[in-house]
Coordinates of C-alpha atoms and ligand atoms in Angstrom, one line a residue:
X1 CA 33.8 21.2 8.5
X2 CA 31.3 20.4 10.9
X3 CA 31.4 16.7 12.2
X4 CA 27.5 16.0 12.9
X5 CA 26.6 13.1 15.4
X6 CA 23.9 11.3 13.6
X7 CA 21.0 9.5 16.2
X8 CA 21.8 5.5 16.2
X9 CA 18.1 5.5 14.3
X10 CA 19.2 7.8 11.5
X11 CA 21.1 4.2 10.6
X12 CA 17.7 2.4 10.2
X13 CA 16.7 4.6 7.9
X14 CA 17.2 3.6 4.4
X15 CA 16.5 5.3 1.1
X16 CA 13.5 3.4 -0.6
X17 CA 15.0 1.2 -3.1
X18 CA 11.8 1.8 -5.1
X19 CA 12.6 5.3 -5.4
X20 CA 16.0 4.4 -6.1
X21 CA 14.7 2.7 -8.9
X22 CA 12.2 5.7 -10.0
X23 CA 15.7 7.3 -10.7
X24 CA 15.9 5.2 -13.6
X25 CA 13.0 5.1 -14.9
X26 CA 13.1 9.5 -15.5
X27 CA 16.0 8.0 -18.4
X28 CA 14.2 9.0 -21.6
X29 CA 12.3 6.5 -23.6
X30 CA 11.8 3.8 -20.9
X31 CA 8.7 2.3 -20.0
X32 CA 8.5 1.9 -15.9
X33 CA 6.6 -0.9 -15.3
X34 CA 8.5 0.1 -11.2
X35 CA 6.5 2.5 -9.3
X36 CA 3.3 2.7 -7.8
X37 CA 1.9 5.7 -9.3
X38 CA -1.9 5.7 -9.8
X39 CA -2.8 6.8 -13.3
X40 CA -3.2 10.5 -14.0
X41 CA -6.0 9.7 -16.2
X42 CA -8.4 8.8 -13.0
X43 CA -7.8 12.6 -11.0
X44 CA -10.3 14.0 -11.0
X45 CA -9.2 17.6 -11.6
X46 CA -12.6 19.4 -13.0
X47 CA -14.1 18.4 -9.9
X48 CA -11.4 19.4 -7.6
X49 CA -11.6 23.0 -9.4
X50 CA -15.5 23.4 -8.6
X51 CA -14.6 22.3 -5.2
X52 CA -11.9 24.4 -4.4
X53 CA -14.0 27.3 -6.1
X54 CA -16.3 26.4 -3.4
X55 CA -14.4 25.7 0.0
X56 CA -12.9 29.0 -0.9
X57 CA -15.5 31.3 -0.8
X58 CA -17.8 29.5 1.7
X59 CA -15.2 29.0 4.0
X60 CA -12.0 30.3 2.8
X61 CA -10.5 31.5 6.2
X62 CA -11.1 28.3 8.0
X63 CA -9.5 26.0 5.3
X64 CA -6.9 28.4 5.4
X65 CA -6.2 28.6 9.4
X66 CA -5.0 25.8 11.8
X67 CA -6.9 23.3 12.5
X68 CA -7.8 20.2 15.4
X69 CA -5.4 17.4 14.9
X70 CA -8.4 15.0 15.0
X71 CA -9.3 16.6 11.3
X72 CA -11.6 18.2 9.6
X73 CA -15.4 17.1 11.3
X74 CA -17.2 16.4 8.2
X75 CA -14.3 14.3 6.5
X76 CA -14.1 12.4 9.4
X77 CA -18.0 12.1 9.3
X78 CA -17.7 10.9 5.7
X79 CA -15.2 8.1 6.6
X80 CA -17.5 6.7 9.4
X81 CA -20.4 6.8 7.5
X82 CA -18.8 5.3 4.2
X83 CA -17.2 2.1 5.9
X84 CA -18.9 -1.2 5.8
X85 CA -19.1 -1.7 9.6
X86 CA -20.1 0.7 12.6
X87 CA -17.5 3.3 13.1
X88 CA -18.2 6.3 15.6
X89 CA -16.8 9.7 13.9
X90 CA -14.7 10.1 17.3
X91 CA -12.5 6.7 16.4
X92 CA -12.1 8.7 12.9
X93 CA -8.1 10.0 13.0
X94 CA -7.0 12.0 9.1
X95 CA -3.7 11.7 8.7
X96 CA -1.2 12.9 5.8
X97 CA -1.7 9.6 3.6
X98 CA -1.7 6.5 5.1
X99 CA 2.2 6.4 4.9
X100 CA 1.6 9.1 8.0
X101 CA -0.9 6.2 9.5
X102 CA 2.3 3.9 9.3
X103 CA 4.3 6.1 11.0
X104 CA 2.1 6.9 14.2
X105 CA 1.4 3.4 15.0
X106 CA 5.3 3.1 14.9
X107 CA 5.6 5.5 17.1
X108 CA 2.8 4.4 19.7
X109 CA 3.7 0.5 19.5
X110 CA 7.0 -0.1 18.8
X111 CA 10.0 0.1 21.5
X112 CA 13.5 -0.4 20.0
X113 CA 13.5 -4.5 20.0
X114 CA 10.1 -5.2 20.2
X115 CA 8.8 -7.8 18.3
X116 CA 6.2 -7.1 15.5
X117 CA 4.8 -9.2 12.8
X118 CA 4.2 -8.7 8.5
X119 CA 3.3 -11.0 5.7
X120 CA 5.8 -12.4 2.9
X121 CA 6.7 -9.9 1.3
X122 CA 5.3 -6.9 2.4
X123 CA 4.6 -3.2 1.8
X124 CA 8.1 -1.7 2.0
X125 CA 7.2 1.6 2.7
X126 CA 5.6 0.0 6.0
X127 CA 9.0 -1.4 7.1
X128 CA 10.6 1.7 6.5
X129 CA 8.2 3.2 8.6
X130 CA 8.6 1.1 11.3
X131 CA 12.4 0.4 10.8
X132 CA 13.2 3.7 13.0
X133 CA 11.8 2.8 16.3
X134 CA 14.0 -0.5 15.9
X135 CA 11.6 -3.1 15.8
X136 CA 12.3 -6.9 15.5
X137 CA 10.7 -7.5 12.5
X138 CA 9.6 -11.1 11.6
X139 CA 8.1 -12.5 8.5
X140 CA 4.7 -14.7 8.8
X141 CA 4.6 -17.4 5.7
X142 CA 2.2 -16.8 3.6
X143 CA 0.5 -18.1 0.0
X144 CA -1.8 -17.0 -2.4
X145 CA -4.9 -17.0 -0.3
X146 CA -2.8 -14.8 2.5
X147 CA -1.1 -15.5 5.5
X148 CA -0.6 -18.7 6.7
X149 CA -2.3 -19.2 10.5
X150 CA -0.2 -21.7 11.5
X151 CA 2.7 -20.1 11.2
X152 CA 1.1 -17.1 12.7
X153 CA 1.0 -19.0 16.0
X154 CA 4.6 -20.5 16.0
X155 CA 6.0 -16.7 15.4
X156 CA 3.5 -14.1 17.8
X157 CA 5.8 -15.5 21.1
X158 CA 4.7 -14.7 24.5
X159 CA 4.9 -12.5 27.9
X160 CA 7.1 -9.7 27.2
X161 CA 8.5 -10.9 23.8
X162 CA 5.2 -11.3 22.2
X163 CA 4.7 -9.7 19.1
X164 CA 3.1 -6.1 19.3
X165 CA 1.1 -6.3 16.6
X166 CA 0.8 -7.6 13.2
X167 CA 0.8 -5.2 9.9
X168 CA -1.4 -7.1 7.1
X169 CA -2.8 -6.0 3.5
X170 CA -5.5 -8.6 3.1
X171 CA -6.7 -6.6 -0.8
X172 CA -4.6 -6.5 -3.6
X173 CA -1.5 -6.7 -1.7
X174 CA 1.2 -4.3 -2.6
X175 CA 3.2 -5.9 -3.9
X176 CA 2.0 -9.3 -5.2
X177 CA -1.4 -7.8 -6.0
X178 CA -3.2 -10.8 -3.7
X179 CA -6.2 -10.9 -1.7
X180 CA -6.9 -12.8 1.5
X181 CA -9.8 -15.8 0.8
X182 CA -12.9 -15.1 2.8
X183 CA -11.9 -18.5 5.3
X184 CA -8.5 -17.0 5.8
X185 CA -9.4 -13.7 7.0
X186 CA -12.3 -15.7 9.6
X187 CA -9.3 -18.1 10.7
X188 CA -6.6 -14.9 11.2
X189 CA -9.3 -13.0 13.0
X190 CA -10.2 -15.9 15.4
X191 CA -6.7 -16.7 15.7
X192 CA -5.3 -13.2 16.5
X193 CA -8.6 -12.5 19.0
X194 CA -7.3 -15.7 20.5
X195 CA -3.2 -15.1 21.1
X196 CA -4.2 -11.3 22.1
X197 CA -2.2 -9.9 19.4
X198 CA -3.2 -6.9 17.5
X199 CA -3.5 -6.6 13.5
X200 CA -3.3 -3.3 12.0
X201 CA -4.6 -3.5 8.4
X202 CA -4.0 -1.5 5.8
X203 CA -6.2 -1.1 3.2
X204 CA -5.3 1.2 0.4
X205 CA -6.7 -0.8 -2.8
X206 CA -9.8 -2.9 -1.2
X207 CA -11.9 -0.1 -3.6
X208 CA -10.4 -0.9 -6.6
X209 CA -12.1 -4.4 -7.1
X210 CA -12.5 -5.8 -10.7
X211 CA -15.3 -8.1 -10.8
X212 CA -16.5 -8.7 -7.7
X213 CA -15.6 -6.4 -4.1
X214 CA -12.9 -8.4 -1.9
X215 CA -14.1 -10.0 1.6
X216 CA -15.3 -7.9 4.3
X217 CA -12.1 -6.1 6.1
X218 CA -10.6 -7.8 9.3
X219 CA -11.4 -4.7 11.2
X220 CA -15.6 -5.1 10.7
X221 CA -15.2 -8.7 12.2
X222 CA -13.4 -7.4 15.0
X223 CA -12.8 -3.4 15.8
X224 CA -11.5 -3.6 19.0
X225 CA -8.8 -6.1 18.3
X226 CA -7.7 -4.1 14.9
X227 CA -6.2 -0.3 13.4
X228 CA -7.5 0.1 10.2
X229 CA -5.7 2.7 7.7
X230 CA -7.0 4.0 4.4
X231 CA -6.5 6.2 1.9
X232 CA -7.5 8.9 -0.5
X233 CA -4.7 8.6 -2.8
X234 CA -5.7 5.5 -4.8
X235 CA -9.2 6.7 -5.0
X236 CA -8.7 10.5 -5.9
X237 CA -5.4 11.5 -6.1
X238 CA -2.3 10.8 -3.8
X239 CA -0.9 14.6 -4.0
X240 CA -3.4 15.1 -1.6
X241 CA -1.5 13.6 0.9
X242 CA -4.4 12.3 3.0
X243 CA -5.7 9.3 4.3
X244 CA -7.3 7.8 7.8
X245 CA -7.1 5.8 10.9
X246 CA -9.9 4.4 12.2
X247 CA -8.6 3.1 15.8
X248 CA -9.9 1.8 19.0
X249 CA -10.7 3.9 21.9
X250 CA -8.0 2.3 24.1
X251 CA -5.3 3.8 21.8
X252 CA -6.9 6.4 19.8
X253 CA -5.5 9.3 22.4
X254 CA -1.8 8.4 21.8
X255 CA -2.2 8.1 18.2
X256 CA -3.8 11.5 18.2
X257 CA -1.1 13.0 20.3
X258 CA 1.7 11.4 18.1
X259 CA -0.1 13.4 15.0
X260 CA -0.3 16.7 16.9
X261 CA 3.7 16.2 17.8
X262 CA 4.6 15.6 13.6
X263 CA 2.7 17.8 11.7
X264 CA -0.4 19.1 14.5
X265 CA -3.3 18.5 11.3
X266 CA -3.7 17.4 8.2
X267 CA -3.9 19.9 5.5
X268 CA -7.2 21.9 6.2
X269 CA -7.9 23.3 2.9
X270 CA -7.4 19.6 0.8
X271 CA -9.7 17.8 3.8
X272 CA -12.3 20.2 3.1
X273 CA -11.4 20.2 -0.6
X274 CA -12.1 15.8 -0.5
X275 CA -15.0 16.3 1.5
X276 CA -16.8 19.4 -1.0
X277 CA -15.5 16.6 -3.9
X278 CA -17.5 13.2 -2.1
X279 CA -20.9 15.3 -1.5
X280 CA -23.6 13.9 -3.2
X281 CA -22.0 10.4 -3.9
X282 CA -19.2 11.4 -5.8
X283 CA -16.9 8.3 -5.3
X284 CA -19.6 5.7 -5.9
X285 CA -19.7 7.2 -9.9
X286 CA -16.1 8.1 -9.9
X287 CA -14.5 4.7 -8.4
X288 CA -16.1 2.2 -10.8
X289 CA -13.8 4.3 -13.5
X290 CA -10.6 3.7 -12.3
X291 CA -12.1 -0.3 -11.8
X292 CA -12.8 -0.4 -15.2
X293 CA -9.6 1.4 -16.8
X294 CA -7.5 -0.6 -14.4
X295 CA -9.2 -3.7 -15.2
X296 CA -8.6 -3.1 -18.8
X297 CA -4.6 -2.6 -18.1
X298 CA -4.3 -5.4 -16.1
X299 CA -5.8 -7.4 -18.7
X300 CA -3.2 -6.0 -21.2
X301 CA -0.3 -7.0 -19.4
X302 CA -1.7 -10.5 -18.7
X303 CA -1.9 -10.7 -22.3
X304 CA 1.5 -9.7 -23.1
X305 CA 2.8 -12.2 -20.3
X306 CA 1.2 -15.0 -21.8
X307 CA 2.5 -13.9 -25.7
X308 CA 5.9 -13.3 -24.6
X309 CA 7.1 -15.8 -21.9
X310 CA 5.5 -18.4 -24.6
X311 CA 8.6 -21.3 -23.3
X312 CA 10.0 -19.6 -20.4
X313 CA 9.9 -21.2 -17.0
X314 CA 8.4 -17.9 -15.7
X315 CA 5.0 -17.5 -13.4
X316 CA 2.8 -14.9 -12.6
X317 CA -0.5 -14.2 -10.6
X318 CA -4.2 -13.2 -12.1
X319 CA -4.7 -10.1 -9.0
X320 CA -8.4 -9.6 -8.7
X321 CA -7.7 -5.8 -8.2
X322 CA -5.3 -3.1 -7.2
X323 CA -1.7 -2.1 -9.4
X324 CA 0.4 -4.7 -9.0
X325 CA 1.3 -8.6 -10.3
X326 CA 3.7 -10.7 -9.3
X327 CA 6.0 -12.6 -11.3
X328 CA 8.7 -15.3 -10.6
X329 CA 11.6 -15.9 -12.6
X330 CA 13.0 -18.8 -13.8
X331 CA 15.1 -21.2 -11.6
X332 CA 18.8 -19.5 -10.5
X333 CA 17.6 -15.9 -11.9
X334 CA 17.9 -13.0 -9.8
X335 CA 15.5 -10.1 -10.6
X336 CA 18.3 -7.7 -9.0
X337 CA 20.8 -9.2 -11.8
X338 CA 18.3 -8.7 -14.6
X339 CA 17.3 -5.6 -13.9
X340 CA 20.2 -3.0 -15.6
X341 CA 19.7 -6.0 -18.3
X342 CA 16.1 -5.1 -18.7
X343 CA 16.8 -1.0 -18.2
X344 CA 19.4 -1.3 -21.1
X345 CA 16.2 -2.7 -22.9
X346 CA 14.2 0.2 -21.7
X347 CA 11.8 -1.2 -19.6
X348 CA 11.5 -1.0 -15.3
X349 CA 10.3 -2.9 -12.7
X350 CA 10.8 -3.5 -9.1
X351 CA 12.9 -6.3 -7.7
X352 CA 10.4 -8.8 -5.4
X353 CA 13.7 -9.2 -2.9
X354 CA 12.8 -5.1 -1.8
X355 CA 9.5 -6.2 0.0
X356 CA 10.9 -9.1 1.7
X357 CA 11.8 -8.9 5.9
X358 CA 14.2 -11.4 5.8
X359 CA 14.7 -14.6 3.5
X360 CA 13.8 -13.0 -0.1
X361 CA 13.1 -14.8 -3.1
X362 CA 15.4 -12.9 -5.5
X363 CA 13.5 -14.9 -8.4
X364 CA 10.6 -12.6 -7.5
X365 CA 9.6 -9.3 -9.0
X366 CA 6.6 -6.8 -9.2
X367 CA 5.0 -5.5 -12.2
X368 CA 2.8 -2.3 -12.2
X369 CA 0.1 -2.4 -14.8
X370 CA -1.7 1.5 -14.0
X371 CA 0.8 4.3 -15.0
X372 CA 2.1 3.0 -18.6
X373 CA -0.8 2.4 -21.2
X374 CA -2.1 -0.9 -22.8
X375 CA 0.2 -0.3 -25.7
X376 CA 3.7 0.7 -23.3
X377 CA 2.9 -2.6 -21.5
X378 CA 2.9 -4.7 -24.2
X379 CA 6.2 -3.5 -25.4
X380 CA 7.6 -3.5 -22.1
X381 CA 6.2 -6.6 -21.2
X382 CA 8.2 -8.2 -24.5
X383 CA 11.4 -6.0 -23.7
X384 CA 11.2 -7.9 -20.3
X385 CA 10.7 -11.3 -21.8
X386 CA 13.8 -10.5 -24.1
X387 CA 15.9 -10.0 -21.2
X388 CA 15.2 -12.4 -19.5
X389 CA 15.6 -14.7 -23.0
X390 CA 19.2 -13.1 -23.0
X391 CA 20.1 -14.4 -19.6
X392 CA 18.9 -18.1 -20.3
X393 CA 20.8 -17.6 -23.0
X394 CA 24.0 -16.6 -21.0
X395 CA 23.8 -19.6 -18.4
X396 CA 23.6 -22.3 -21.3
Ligands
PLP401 C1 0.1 -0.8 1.1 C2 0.3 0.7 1.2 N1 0.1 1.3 2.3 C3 0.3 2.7 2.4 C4 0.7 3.4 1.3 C5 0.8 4.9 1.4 O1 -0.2 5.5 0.7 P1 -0.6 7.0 1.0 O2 0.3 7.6 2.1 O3 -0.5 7.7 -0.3 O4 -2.0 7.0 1.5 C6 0.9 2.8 0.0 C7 1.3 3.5 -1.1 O5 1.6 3.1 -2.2 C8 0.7 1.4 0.0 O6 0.9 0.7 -1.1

């Protein structure tokens, strides 16, 4: 048998306990409150099959043939031009999903033992993105309005130890489902200008608002000082695999040149494909769809909370957008422990302890409220409460 020498960084990469989790959830007859999977119901497939109709036979061999790493021109038009602040076209980088955008400014940032800076919790996907280059990742306290500024100071360090950047999901936070307050973002903004330290922000949900659109992005107050990435996955459909950085001129080049070396472009034939779909406005009719239906779901599970932890020392937040709530078990409970409790129940969720850098709250745990319907979630919702009633129930 072959004895293969594995890199020392093929050790820092870790299979994703969400998808660990998904496993699960593919056991018949469960209800997966886990994953992040936008609902089917908001792709817009009659529109993608007019538009791929379309890019075919006006410009068939181009979407079919390679392509400039930068993207596809138009697309990356389309970005600048539908962004709330100035945005040249040139600072416009596609990338495959914002997961890709992760993974470049890994690449271009990090050196093995460099310090860099996330919120509690945080995006997992983004640690396991940056877990490779070997990265000294440390965890800025934060509440429900964000992260908190003063500890943002005490952590960033200095001279050669000072952090490189800090990663941040001011909307609808995956996973809590928070969003920074308007005097947060000014003070983090003002505060990361001052210590020189770099934020990339990542901005997947800010679109799907419910009642009113979150705060202006940290990147409009201050574009030189921020990356920006977003996405096309939570908006149309993440099979597409595409998404965007919008990135200063000082480190725009390397990012570019990182993308040529992993994949050299973006799918031509879906950039063209999104682009042919957003003509004409498409995303201002479609978007306020997916805010209503997912408006409507989160509603239903808030609901069901509120019926079914009726007694129960459990808490949970109101997000003003996105997938995801966060709940908070009783005092002493683990959500690892209850979780084959609650499968055995049929119903899924996602430990809180996952998204954490270092120092998790095992009592915490993340609810999606977008893939199962109004009527899955409130049966979920009460198989969850019943688990958790058992292991009260155990301790007495
Ligand atoms: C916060 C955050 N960033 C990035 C991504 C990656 O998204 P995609 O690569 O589909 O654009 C996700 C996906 O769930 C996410 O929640």
């Amino acid at each position: 048998m072959t004895n293969w020498t594995l890199a020392a960084r093929a050790a820092k990469m870790n299979p994703s306990v969400i998808r660990e989790i998904l496993k699960v959830t593919e056991k018949p007859g469960i209800i997966s409150l886990a994953g992040g999977l936008p609902s089917p119901k908001t792709f817009p497939i009659d529109a993608f099959a007019k538009a791929c109709g379309a890019v075919l036979s006006q410009d068939g061999p181009s979407a079919l043939q390679y392509a400039a790493s930068e993207g596809y021109q138009p697309l990356r038009q389309a970005v600048a031009d539908f962004l709330p602040w100035d945005v040249s076209v040139d600072q416009v980088l596609i990338t495959t999903g914002s997961q890709q955008g992760l993974d470049l400014v890994a690449k271009v940032l990090i050196d093995a033992g460099s310090r860099i800076l996330v919120e509690t919790p945080t995006y997992l996907g983004a640690i396991q993105a940056f877990a490779p280059m070997e990265p000294d990742v440390v965890s800025v306290a934060s509440d429900d309005e964000g992260m908190q500024i003063d500890d943002l100071a005490h952590k960033t360090g200095s001279g050669a130890g000072q952090a490189r950047f800090l990663y941040v999901l001011p909307n609808f936070q995956n996973p809590t489902g928070r969003t920074m307050s308007e005097a947060r973002r000014a003070a983090l903004v003002a505060k990361a200008a001052e210590l020189n330290l770099p934020l990339i922000e990542d901005n997947p949900y800010g679109d799907l608002w419910f009642d009113q659109p979150p705060p202006a992005p940290l990147t409009a107050r201050n574009p030189e000082g921020c990356i920006y990435l977003g996405s096309f996955s939570k908006v149309l459909a993440p099979g597409l695999r595409l998404g965007f950085i919008v990135a200063p001129k000082a480190v725009f080049p390397k990012l570019l040149q990182a993308k040529q070396a992993a994949d050299l472009h973006s799918p031509g034939f879906n950039q063209r494909m999104v682009h042919e779909v957003m003509k004409g406005g498409f995303l201002g009719r479609h978007v306020p769809t997916i805010r209503a239906l997912y408006k409507q779901q989160r509603d239903a599970m808030l609901q069901a909370l509120t019926r079914e932890m009726a007694g129960l020392d459990v808490q949970w937040n109101t997000p003003d957008g996105g997938m995801f709530l966060w709940v908070r078990l009783p005092e002493g409970m683990s959500a690892i422990d209850l979780l084959p409790e609650a499968v055995d129940r049929n119903v899924a969720f996602v430990p809180g302890a996952a998204f954490y850098a270092d120092n998790a709250d095992h009592r915490t745990l993340r609810l999606s409220f977008v893939t199962a319907s109004a009527e899955q979630i409130s049966t979920g919702v009460g198989s969850l409460a019943a688990a958790i009633r058992a292991r009260v129930a155990q301790k007495a």
